[in-house]
Coordinates of C-alpha atoms in Angstrom, one line a residue:
M1 CA -27.9 17.1 -90.8
S2 CA -28.7 19.8 -88.4
F3 CA -28.6 23.6 -88.8
I4 CA -26.7 23.6 -85.5
A5 CA -23.0 23.3 -86.3
V6 CA -21.9 19.8 -85.1
D7 CA -18.2 18.9 -85.2
K8 CA -17.6 15.6 -86.9
D9 CA -16.1 14.2 -83.7
S10 CA -19.0 15.5 -81.5
D11 CA -20.7 13.1 -79.2
F12 CA -24.0 14.8 -79.7
P13 CA -25.1 14.7 -83.4
I14 CA -28.7 14.7 -84.5
Q15 CA -28.8 10.9 -84.3
N16 CA -28.3 11.0 -80.5
L17 CA -30.4 13.7 -78.9
P18 CA -30.1 12.6 -75.3
Y19 CA -32.3 14.1 -72.6
G20 CA -31.0 15.9 -69.5
V21 CA -31.9 18.4 -66.8
F22 CA -29.9 21.7 -66.6
S23 CA -29.9 25.2 -65.3
T24 CA -27.6 28.2 -65.8
K25 CA -26.4 30.9 -63.4
E26 CA -28.7 33.4 -65.1
Q27 CA -31.7 31.0 -64.9
P28 CA -31.2 28.7 -61.9
R29 CA -34.5 26.9 -62.4
P30 CA -33.8 23.3 -63.5
R31 CA -35.4 22.4 -66.8
I32 CA -35.3 19.7 -69.4
G33 CA -33.0 19.9 -72.4
V34 CA -31.6 17.9 -75.3
A35 CA -28.0 17.9 -76.3
I36 CA -27.1 18.8 -79.9
G37 CA -23.5 19.6 -80.8
D38 CA -22.1 21.9 -78.1
Q39 CA -25.5 23.3 -77.4
V40 CA -28.5 22.4 -75.1
L41 CA -31.9 22.9 -76.6
D42 CA -34.2 24.1 -73.8
L43 CA -37.5 22.2 -74.3
S44 CA -39.4 24.5 -72.0
A45 CA -38.7 27.3 -74.5
I46 CA -40.2 25.3 -77.5
K47 CA -42.9 23.3 -75.7
H48 CA -45.6 25.0 -77.9
L49 CA -44.1 23.4 -81.0
F50 CA -44.9 19.9 -79.8
D51 CA -48.1 19.5 -81.8
G52 CA -48.5 15.8 -82.1
P53 CA -51.5 13.8 -81.0
I54 CA -50.0 13.0 -77.5
L55 CA -47.7 15.9 -76.7
S56 CA -50.0 18.7 -77.9
K57 CA -52.0 17.8 -74.8
Q58 CA -49.1 17.0 -72.6
H59 CA -46.4 19.6 -73.4
H60 CA -46.5 20.8 -69.8
V61 CA -44.2 17.9 -69.0
F62 CA -41.3 20.0 -70.5
D63 CA -41.9 22.6 -67.7
Q64 CA -40.9 20.1 -65.1
P65 CA -37.6 20.1 -63.2
T66 CA -37.1 16.3 -63.9
L67 CA -37.9 13.9 -66.7
N68 CA -40.3 11.8 -64.6
R69 CA -43.6 13.0 -66.1
F70 CA -42.2 12.8 -69.6
M71 CA -40.9 9.3 -69.0
A72 CA -44.3 8.2 -67.6
L73 CA -46.0 9.1 -70.9
G74 CA -44.6 6.0 -72.5
W75 CA -43.1 4.7 -75.8
E76 CA -45.4 6.4 -78.2
A77 CA -44.9 9.9 -76.7
W78 CA -41.1 9.4 -76.7
T79 CA -41.2 8.4 -80.3
E80 CA -43.3 11.4 -81.1
A81 CA -40.9 13.8 -79.3
R82 CA -37.8 12.4 -81.0
A83 CA -39.4 12.7 -84.5
L84 CA -40.4 16.3 -83.9
L85 CA -37.0 17.2 -82.4
Q86 CA -35.1 15.7 -85.4
K87 CA -37.4 17.6 -87.7
L88 CA -37.0 20.9 -85.9
L89 CA -33.2 20.6 -85.8
S90 CA -32.9 19.6 -89.4
H91 CA -31.2 22.0 -91.7
K92 CA -34.2 21.9 -94.0
E93 CA -36.8 23.0 -91.4
P94 CA -37.2 26.8 -91.0
T95 CA -39.5 26.8 -87.9
L96 CA -36.6 27.1 -85.4
R97 CA -33.8 27.7 -87.8
D98 CA -35.2 31.1 -89.0
N99 CA -36.7 32.4 -85.8
V100 CA -33.8 34.4 -84.4
E101 CA -35.6 35.4 -81.2
L102 CA -36.7 31.9 -80.4
R103 CA -33.3 30.4 -81.1
K104 CA -31.8 33.0 -78.7
R105 CA -34.1 31.8 -75.9
A106 CA -34.0 28.1 -76.8
F107 CA -30.3 27.3 -77.1
V108 CA -27.7 27.4 -74.3
P109 CA -24.0 26.5 -74.7
Q110 CA -23.2 23.3 -72.9
A111 CA -20.2 25.0 -71.4
S112 CA -22.7 27.3 -69.5
A113 CA -25.1 24.5 -68.5
I114 CA -25.1 23.2 -64.9
M115 CA -26.3 19.6 -65.1
H116 CA -28.6 18.0 -62.5
L117 CA -29.9 14.5 -61.9
P118 CA -32.2 13.7 -64.9
A119 CA -34.9 12.3 -62.7
E120 CA -36.2 12.0 -59.2
I121 CA -35.1 8.5 -58.4
G122 CA -37.7 6.7 -56.1
D123 CA -36.0 3.4 -56.1
Y124 CA -32.6 2.0 -57.3
T125 CA -31.8 -1.6 -58.0
D126 CA -28.3 -2.9 -58.9
F127 CA -28.0 -6.2 -60.7
Y128 CA -25.0 -8.5 -61.1
S129 CA -25.4 -9.5 -64.7
S130 CA -21.8 -9.9 -66.0
R131 CA -20.8 -13.6 -66.0
Q132 CA -17.1 -12.7 -66.1
H133 CA -17.4 -10.3 -63.2
A134 CA -19.5 -12.7 -61.1
T135 CA -17.0 -15.4 -61.8
N136 CA -14.0 -13.3 -60.9
V137 CA -15.5 -12.0 -57.7
G138 CA -16.6 -15.5 -56.8
V139 CA -13.1 -16.8 -57.2
M140 CA -11.9 -14.1 -54.9
F141 CA -14.4 -14.9 -52.1
R142 CA -15.2 -18.6 -52.6
G143 CA -12.5 -20.1 -54.8
K144 CA -12.5 -21.4 -58.3
E145 CA -14.7 -24.4 -57.7
N146 CA -17.6 -22.3 -56.3
A147 CA -17.2 -19.2 -58.3
L148 CA -20.8 -18.9 -59.5
M149 CA -23.6 -19.4 -57.0
P150 CA -26.1 -22.0 -58.0
N151 CA -28.8 -19.5 -58.8
W152 CA -26.7 -17.2 -61.0
L153 CA -27.4 -18.9 -64.4
H154 CA -31.1 -19.1 -63.6
L155 CA -32.1 -15.5 -62.7
P156 CA -30.7 -12.0 -62.8
V157 CA -29.3 -11.5 -59.3
G158 CA -29.8 -8.0 -57.8
Y159 CA -30.1 -6.1 -54.6
H160 CA -32.0 -2.9 -53.5
G161 CA -29.6 0.1 -53.4
R162 CA -29.8 3.5 -51.8
A163 CA -31.6 5.9 -54.2
S164 CA -31.0 9.0 -52.0
S165 CA -27.3 9.0 -52.6
V166 CA -27.4 8.7 -56.4
V167 CA -25.7 11.9 -57.7
V168 CA -24.9 13.4 -61.1
S169 CA -21.4 13.4 -62.5
G170 CA -19.1 16.0 -61.0
T171 CA -20.6 15.8 -57.5
P172 CA -17.9 15.3 -54.9
I173 CA -17.9 11.9 -53.1
R174 CA -16.6 11.8 -49.5
R175 CA -14.4 8.9 -48.5
P176 CA -16.7 6.8 -46.3
L177 CA -16.2 5.9 -42.7
G178 CA -17.2 2.5 -41.3
Q179 CA -16.2 -0.7 -39.6
M180 CA -13.6 -3.0 -41.2
R181 CA -11.5 -5.9 -40.1
P182 CA -8.2 -5.9 -41.8
D183 CA -6.7 -8.6 -39.5
D184 CA -8.9 -11.6 -39.0
A185 CA -7.1 -12.4 -35.8
K186 CA -8.1 -9.0 -34.3
P187 CA -11.4 -7.2 -33.5
P188 CA -12.8 -4.8 -36.1
V189 CA -11.7 -1.2 -36.2
F190 CA -13.5 2.0 -37.2
G191 CA -12.1 4.5 -39.6
A192 CA -11.9 5.8 -43.2
C193 CA -12.1 3.3 -46.0
K194 CA -8.7 2.4 -47.3
L195 CA -9.9 0.3 -50.3
L196 CA -12.3 2.7 -52.1
D197 CA -13.1 1.1 -55.5
I198 CA -15.0 1.9 -58.6
E199 CA -17.3 -0.2 -60.8
L200 CA -18.0 0.7 -64.4
E201 CA -21.7 0.1 -65.0
M202 CA -24.6 1.2 -67.1
A203 CA -28.2 1.8 -65.9
F204 CA -31.6 2.4 -67.3
F205 CA -34.5 4.6 -66.3
V206 CA -37.9 3.1 -66.0
G207 CA -40.7 4.8 -68.0
P208 CA -44.3 3.8 -67.3
G209 CA -44.6 1.8 -64.1
N210 CA -46.8 -1.2 -63.3
K211 CA -49.5 -1.7 -60.7
P212 CA -48.8 -3.5 -57.5
G213 CA -49.4 -7.2 -58.0
E214 CA -49.1 -7.0 -61.8
A215 CA -46.0 -8.4 -63.5
V216 CA -44.6 -6.9 -66.7
P217 CA -44.2 -9.7 -69.3
I218 CA -40.9 -9.8 -71.0
S219 CA -42.6 -9.2 -74.4
E220 CA -43.7 -5.8 -73.0
A221 CA -40.7 -4.9 -71.0
H222 CA -39.1 -2.7 -73.7
K223 CA -42.1 -0.3 -73.4
H224 CA -41.1 0.4 -69.8
I225 CA -37.4 1.2 -70.5
F226 CA -36.8 4.9 -71.4
G227 CA -33.0 5.2 -71.8
M228 CA -29.6 4.6 -70.4
V229 CA -26.9 6.3 -68.4
L230 CA -23.3 5.5 -67.4
M231 CA -22.9 4.7 -63.8
N232 CA -20.0 4.5 -61.3
D233 CA -20.9 2.2 -58.4
W234 CA -18.5 3.5 -55.7
S235 CA -17.6 0.6 -53.3
A236 CA -15.8 0.6 -50.0
R237 CA -14.3 -2.9 -50.3
D238 CA -12.9 -3.2 -46.8
I239 CA -16.2 -2.1 -45.2
Q240 CA -18.1 -4.3 -47.6
K241 CA -16.0 -7.4 -46.9
W242 CA -16.7 -7.2 -43.1
E243 CA -20.4 -6.4 -43.3
Y244 CA -21.9 -8.2 -46.3
V245 CA -22.7 -11.6 -44.8
P246 CA -25.5 -12.6 -44.7
L247 CA -27.6 -9.8 -46.3
G248 CA -25.2 -8.2 -48.8
P249 CA -23.7 -4.7 -49.1
F250 CA -24.9 -1.9 -46.9
L251 CA -22.5 0.9 -45.8
G252 CA -20.0 -0.3 -48.4
K253 CA -22.2 0.9 -51.2
S254 CA -24.8 3.4 -49.8
F255 CA -22.5 6.4 -49.5
G256 CA -22.7 7.4 -53.2
T257 CA -23.4 6.3 -56.7
T258 CA -22.6 8.5 -59.7
I259 CA -24.5 8.6 -63.0
S260 CA -24.0 10.6 -66.2
P261 CA -26.2 13.6 -66.8
W262 CA -27.4 12.7 -70.3
V263 CA -29.9 9.9 -70.8
V264 CA -29.5 8.2 -74.2
T265 CA -32.9 6.9 -75.3
M266 CA -33.5 3.3 -76.4
E267 CA -34.7 4.5 -79.8
A268 CA -31.3 6.1 -80.3
L269 CA -29.5 2.9 -79.2
M270 CA -31.6 0.4 -81.3
P271 CA -29.3 0.7 -84.4
F272 CA -26.6 -0.9 -82.2
A273 CA -28.7 -3.8 -80.9
L274 CA -27.1 -7.2 -81.0
P275 CA -28.5 -10.7 -80.5
N276 CA -29.0 -11.7 -76.9
P277 CA -26.5 -14.0 -75.1
I278 CA -27.0 -17.7 -75.8
Q279 CA -28.9 -19.2 -72.8
I280 CA -29.8 -22.7 -73.7
L281 CA -29.1 -26.2 -72.5
Y282 CA -27.9 -28.6 -75.2
G283 CA -29.4 -32.0 -74.8
A284 CA -29.0 -33.5 -71.3
V285 CA -25.5 -32.0 -70.7
E286 CA -25.2 -30.7 -67.1
P287 CA -25.0 -26.9 -66.8
G288 CA -21.4 -25.6 -66.7
S289 CA -20.0 -28.6 -68.6
T290 CA -18.7 -28.4 -72.2
K291 CA -19.6 -30.0 -75.4
K292 CA -17.0 -30.7 -78.1
G293 CA -17.6 -28.9 -81.3
S294 CA -20.1 -26.4 -79.9
H295 CA -19.6 -22.8 -80.8
N296 CA -20.8 -22.0 -77.3
M297 CA -18.5 -24.1 -75.1
C298 CA -20.3 -23.1 -71.9
I299 CA -23.5 -25.1 -71.7
D300 CA -26.0 -23.1 -69.8
P301 CA -29.5 -23.8 -68.5
R302 CA -32.3 -22.3 -70.6
P303 CA -34.1 -19.7 -68.4
L304 CA -37.6 -20.3 -67.2
P305 CA -40.3 -19.2 -69.7
Y306 CA -40.9 -15.8 -68.1
L307 CA -37.3 -14.8 -68.8
C308 CA -37.1 -16.2 -72.4
D309 CA -36.8 -13.6 -75.1
D310 CA -35.6 -13.8 -78.7
Q311 CA -35.7 -10.1 -79.7
P312 CA -32.2 -8.5 -79.8
Y313 CA -31.8 -6.3 -76.7
T314 CA -28.1 -6.1 -75.8
F315 CA -26.0 -3.3 -77.3
D316 CA -22.6 -2.7 -78.8
I317 CA -21.4 0.1 -76.5
N318 CA -17.6 0.4 -75.9
L319 CA -16.7 1.7 -72.4
F320 CA -13.5 2.6 -70.6
V321 CA -12.3 4.0 -67.3
A322 CA -9.6 6.6 -67.0
I323 CA -7.9 7.8 -63.8
K324 CA -6.3 11.2 -63.4
G325 CA -4.4 11.7 -60.1
D326 CA -2.5 14.7 -58.7
G327 CA 0.6 15.3 -60.7
M328 CA -0.6 13.4 -63.8
S329 CA -0.7 15.5 -67.0
K330 CA -3.4 13.4 -68.6
P331 CA -5.7 10.6 -67.6
A332 CA -4.5 7.0 -67.7
N333 CA -6.9 4.4 -69.2
I334 CA -7.0 1.5 -66.8
C335 CA -9.7 -0.8 -68.2
H336 CA -12.2 -1.2 -71.0
S337 CA -15.1 -3.4 -71.8
N338 CA -18.3 -3.5 -73.8
F339 CA -21.9 -3.7 -72.7
K340 CA -22.5 -6.5 -75.2
H341 CA -20.8 -8.9 -72.8
M342 CA -23.7 -8.8 -70.2
Y343 CA -25.3 -12.2 -69.7
W344 CA -28.8 -10.9 -68.6
T345 CA -30.5 -8.2 -70.7
M346 CA -32.4 -5.2 -69.4
K347 CA -35.7 -6.8 -70.5
Q348 CA -34.9 -9.9 -68.4
Q349 CA -34.0 -7.7 -65.4
L350 CA -37.2 -5.7 -65.6
A351 CA -39.4 -8.8 -66.1
H352 CA -37.7 -10.6 -63.2
H353 CA -38.0 -7.5 -61.0
T354 CA -41.8 -7.4 -61.4
V355 CA -42.6 -11.1 -61.7
N356 CA -43.6 -11.2 -58.0
G357 CA -45.9 -8.2 -58.3
C358 CA -43.3 -5.6 -57.3
N359 CA -44.4 -2.2 -58.8
L360 CA -41.9 0.0 -60.6
R361 CA -42.4 3.7 -61.0
P362 CA -41.3 6.3 -63.5
G363 CA -37.7 7.4 -62.7
D364 CA -36.7 4.2 -61.0
L365 CA -33.1 3.3 -61.8
L366 CA -32.0 -0.3 -62.6
A367 CA -28.3 -0.9 -63.0
S368 CA -26.4 -3.6 -64.9
G369 CA -23.7 -4.5 -62.4
T370 CA -20.1 -4.3 -63.2
I371 CA -19.5 -4.7 -67.0
S372 CA -16.6 -7.1 -67.6
G373 CA -15.8 -9.2 -70.6
P374 CA -13.5 -11.9 -71.9
A375 CA -10.1 -12.4 -70.4
T376 CA -8.6 -10.1 -73.0
V377 CA -10.6 -7.2 -71.5
R378 CA -9.3 -5.8 -68.3
E379 CA -11.6 -6.1 -65.3
T380 CA -13.6 -3.0 -64.7
V381 CA -13.2 -2.9 -61.0
I382 CA -10.0 -2.2 -59.2
A383 CA -10.7 -4.7 -56.4
L384 CA -9.5 -7.5 -58.7
A385 CA -6.1 -5.7 -59.1
L386 CA -5.5 -4.7 -55.4
V387 CA -2.8 -7.3 -55.0
N388 CA -0.7 -5.7 -57.7
V389 CA -2.2 -2.5 -58.9
P390 CA 0.6 -1.3 -61.1
E391 CA 0.8 -4.6 -63.0
K392 CA -2.9 -4.9 -63.6
C393 CA -3.3 -1.3 -64.6
S394 CA -0.2 -1.2 -66.8
Q395 CA 0.6 2.2 -65.3
P396 CA 3.7 2.1 -63.0
D397 CA 2.9 5.6 -61.5
L398 CA -0.6 4.5 -60.2
S399 CA -1.0 4.0 -56.5
D400 CA -3.9 3.3 -54.2
R401 CA -4.4 7.1 -53.8
F402 CA -5.9 7.1 -57.3
L403 CA -8.7 4.8 -56.0
W404 CA -10.1 8.1 -54.5
R405 CA -9.7 10.4 -57.4
T406 CA -11.5 8.6 -60.1
S407 CA -13.2 9.7 -63.3
Q408 CA -15.0 7.8 -66.0
R409 CA -16.0 8.5 -69.6
G410 CA -18.0 6.3 -72.0
E411 CA -16.7 5.9 -75.5
R412 CA -18.7 4.6 -78.5
G413 CA -17.7 1.5 -80.4
R414 CA -16.7 1.6 -84.0
R415 CA -20.3 0.9 -85.1
A416 CA -21.5 3.7 -82.9
L417 CA -18.7 6.2 -83.6
N418 CA -19.9 9.8 -83.6
V419 CA -23.4 8.8 -82.6
L420 CA -23.8 8.2 -78.9
S421 CA -22.4 9.7 -75.7
F422 CA -23.7 9.8 -72.2
V423 CA -21.2 12.3 -70.7

């Protein structure tokens, strides 16, 4: 329990303590903070209290305008910081609780905080790790018989995105312009995107990087993963459809990607870890076939050794997307899913990313790809509902104009209730 009053329904109890970068009108310099209840704890104001073996010599990282240098310190420093913060915020600890002047300097109401990007993002990679989403999109573009590409069950498919246009929640996104070809019998046209879409994703920030030419083994990958954010991968589907062959998306994606301001650390998420998806070939059965009596009716190929990992590293995080358009009194929930449905884990993504010697750096952003689940969970992109938006969204007053005015909010699962939030 914290001496800071935390409502029982708060997204930011002492078990969470996500990191972010904020400023205020009175103090416009961006600085690092931690969310607790409806307050932000300014770490630059209490940096002298970090007296552990690592941070006592490195507390200058909390004077920085981004999290990059703190993330670069690694897992032991993150654990040290979290332990001290939970101690300082405890109702039993007088150091901060009873120092009226320090409390006045250190705490800022969240309502007064202006949030910034948590890190300087040098590189951004977007994966494609939901089997259900990959299948659904494959059916759209290639038909049911060729829904999954031959490589999909063997490696985490990804592409290099545009880091410079990643923005924090609340930043306006301009409807993109580009080429499209709405009529296959006519030449392409130039204009504003008419099929602006959203994709509900999550992403993680890289902590310590690796040297060029040195791969990160999957057994060590967790030491390079700092924490997670929500992500909206804005997509101009009509531009993307015309341009994506043969090298993938370009202008259809590069105009903007939105992430949440608060980074929930992996240490805070570990209580909600689940066993990894089953990725194993039973006997000599061909991949994609079925085996009677098996609890896992999809028989998949076992990954190559560098991608094999038995340590639980997928997470029970409930997610939903809500849209609020002009004239709507409250947002309409249009889809929901859970991060636990992802086929490839973050550790597999990071190990695969570096296996060729590619070097990652602190602050790099690696995204999950659209998070979809079983057929009972509505698809978390609107593209799959474009033929009949009202039917798919179960909201008769929704129209394509709402593809432009989109908001998202992450909600915790029952196991994680009142523990975690990213927004």
